Amino acid sequence: MVSNENILRSICWAATGGMDNKLIIWDLQHSPAPHCICEHEDGVTCLLLLGQQHIYAATGCVDGEVRIWDSLLENA
């Protein structure tokens, strides 16, 4: 685990992103296991969860790219 990971939580969702190049999303209401693991080419520097019923995650990376991830897709 990277010490500078960002952790965000909404009512039923949690997400982490860090210099391990991964975005991990959990559906806390339905399962303790990660719901979505998304690989980046570089470290994740910022993270925002968007939506209420359908959750999207916006990530910013070391490479300057901003990506939008769909929480319903597993291993995106």
Backbone as numpy.savetxt, mean C-alpha at the origin, in Angstrom:
# Nx Ny Nz CAx CAy CAz Cx Cy Cz
12.01 -5.74 7.99 11.17 -4.57 7.99 12.06 -3.33 7.99
11.67 -2.34 7.27 12.42 -1.09 7.16 11.95 -0.14 8.24
12.88 0.54 8.89 12.52 1.38 10.03 11.75 2.63 9.65
11.84 3.09 8.42 11.14 4.31 8.03 9.89 4.02 7.21
9.27 2.86 7.45 8.04 2.52 6.72 6.92 3.46 7.08
6.11 3.78 6.10 4.90 4.55 6.32 3.76 3.59 6.57
2.96 3.85 7.60 1.81 3.00 7.90 0.56 3.86 7.91
-0.42 3.49 7.10 -1.69 4.21 7.05 -2.82 3.25 7.37
-3.82 3.76 8.08 -4.98 2.94 8.40 -6.24 3.72 8.11
-7.20 3.05 7.55 -8.54 3.61 7.43 -9.41 2.76 8.34
-10.71 2.85 8.23 -11.59 2.11 9.13 -11.35 0.61 9.01
-11.26 0.08 7.82 -11.13 -1.37 7.63 -9.88 -1.78 6.86
-9.02 -0.84 6.53 -7.86 -1.13 5.70 -6.59 -0.60 6.36
-5.48 -1.25 6.11 -4.17 -0.76 6.52 -3.21 -0.98 5.35
-2.21 -0.13 5.26 -1.24 -0.26 4.17 0.13 0.17 4.66
1.16 -0.50 4.16 2.53 -0.11 4.45 3.30 0.02 3.14
4.29 0.87 3.17 5.19 1.03 2.03 6.52 1.50 2.57
7.61 1.03 1.98 8.92 1.41 2.48 10.01 1.18 1.46
11.23 1.25 1.96 12.39 1.11 1.08 12.65 -0.33 0.67
11.77 -1.24 1.09 11.85 -2.63 0.61 11.17 -2.79 -0.74
10.72 -1.68 -1.33 10.10 -1.64 -2.67 8.72 -2.29 -2.72
8.04 -2.39 -1.59 6.73 -3.06 -1.57 5.65 -2.16 -0.97
4.48 -2.27 -1.56 3.25 -1.74 -0.99 2.45 -2.96 -0.56
2.06 -3.01 0.71 1.26 -4.13 1.22 -0.04 -3.56 1.76
-1.16 -4.14 1.34 -2.49 -3.67 1.75 -3.20 -4.81 2.49
-3.81 -4.49 3.64 -4.58 -5.46 4.41 -6.03 -5.03 4.45
-6.92 -6.00 4.31 -8.36 -5.80 4.54 -8.60 -6.31 5.96
-8.57 -5.41 6.94 -8.62 -5.78 8.35 -9.95 -6.39 8.77
-10.99 -6.09 8.04 -12.31 -6.59 8.40 -12.48 -8.07 8.03
-11.78 -8.53 6.98 -12.03 -9.87 6.47 -10.88 -10.86 6.64
-9.65 -10.39 6.84 -8.54 -11.34 6.91 -7.31 -10.69 7.54
-6.59 -11.44 8.39 -5.34 -10.90 8.95 -4.17 -11.00 7.96
-4.33 -11.77 6.90 -3.26 -11.92 5.91 -3.27 -10.74 4.93
-2.11 -10.38 4.39 -2.08 -9.30 3.40 -3.01 -9.61 2.23
-3.72 -8.59 1.78 -4.67 -8.73 0.68 -3.99 -8.47 -0.66
-3.06 -7.55 -0.68 -2.43 -7.14 -1.94 -0.97 -6.81 -1.66
-0.07 -7.38 -2.43 1.35 -7.04 -2.34 1.78 -6.54 -3.71
2.18 -5.30 -3.75 2.53 -4.65 -5.02 4.02 -4.32 -5.02
4.73 -4.74 -6.04 6.16 -4.51 -6.15 6.45 -3.19 -6.88
7.42 -2.45 -6.37 7.92 -1.24 -7.00 9.35 -1.48 -7.46
9.81 -0.69 -8.39 11.21 -0.80 -8.81 12.13 -0.09 -7.83
11.60 0.93 -7.12 12.36 1.68 -6.12 11.54 1.76 -4.85
12.11 2.33 -3.80 11.45 2.44 -2.52 10.23 3.34 -2.55
9.27 3.03 -1.70 8.05 3.82 -1.56 8.32 4.92 -0.54
8.12 6.18 -0.94 8.41 7.30 -0.05 7.17 7.95 0.54
6.00 7.77 -0.09 4.76 8.29 0.46 3.59 7.42 0.02
2.52 7.49 0.82 1.41 6.57 0.64 0.13 7.24 1.10
-0.95 7.06 0.32 -2.25 7.62 0.66 -3.33 6.63 0.28
-4.24 6.32 1.20 -5.39 5.48 0.90 -6.55 6.37 0.48
-7.22 5.99 -0.62 -8.31 6.78 -1.18 -9.57 5.93 -1.28
-10.72 6.51 -0.99 -11.99 5.81 -1.15 -12.56 5.36 0.17
-13.76 4.79 0.10 -14.42 4.30 1.30 -14.80 2.84 1.15
-15.66 2.50 0.22 -16.04 1.11 -0.01 -14.99 0.39 -0.86
-14.53 1.02 -1.90 -13.50 0.49 -2.79 -12.25 1.31 -2.54
-11.19 0.69 -2.08 -9.98 1.41 -1.68 -8.92 1.36 -2.78
-8.35 2.51 -3.05 -7.20 2.64 -3.92 -6.05 3.15 -3.06
-4.83 2.80 -3.41 -3.66 3.32 -2.73 -2.84 4.11 -3.74
-2.47 5.32 -3.38 -1.58 6.14 -4.21 -0.21 6.11 -3.54
0.81 5.80 -4.32 2.17 5.75 -3.78 3.09 6.66 -4.58
4.02 7.26 -3.88 5.10 8.00 -4.50 6.38 7.23 -4.24
7.28 7.22 -5.22 8.48 6.39 -5.13 9.75 7.22 -5.28
10.86 6.62 -4.92 12.16 7.25 -5.05 12.40 7.70 -6.49
11.90 6.95 -7.47 12.11 7.27 -8.88 11.26 8.45 -9.36
10.42 9.04 -8.46 9.61 10.19 -8.82 8.24 9.83 -9.38
7.97 8.56 -9.59 6.69 8.12 -10.14 5.61 8.09 -9.06
4.38 8.41 -9.45 3.21 8.25 -8.61 2.37 7.15 -9.23
1.98 6.19 -8.43 1.20 5.06 -8.94 -0.10 4.93 -8.14
-1.14 4.48 -8.82 -2.43 4.22 -8.17 -2.67 2.72 -8.25
-2.97 2.10 -7.09 -3.16 0.66 -6.98 -4.59 0.37 -6.57
-5.16 -0.65 -7.13 -6.52 -1.09 -6.83 -6.44 -2.16 -5.74
-7.05 -1.92 -4.59 -6.96 -2.86 -3.47 -7.66 -4.19 -3.74
-8.54 -4.25 -4.71 -9.24 -5.50 -5.02 -8.39 -6.47 -5.83
-7.30 -5.99 -6.41 -6.42 -6.85 -7.18 -5.36 -7.42 -6.28
-5.27 -8.73 -6.18 -4.25 -9.35 -5.34 -2.96 -9.48 -6.14
-1.85 -9.21 -5.46 -0.52 -9.30 -6.05 -0.43 -8.52 -7.35
-0.84 -7.26 -7.28 -0.85 -6.39 -8.47 0.54 -6.08 -8.95
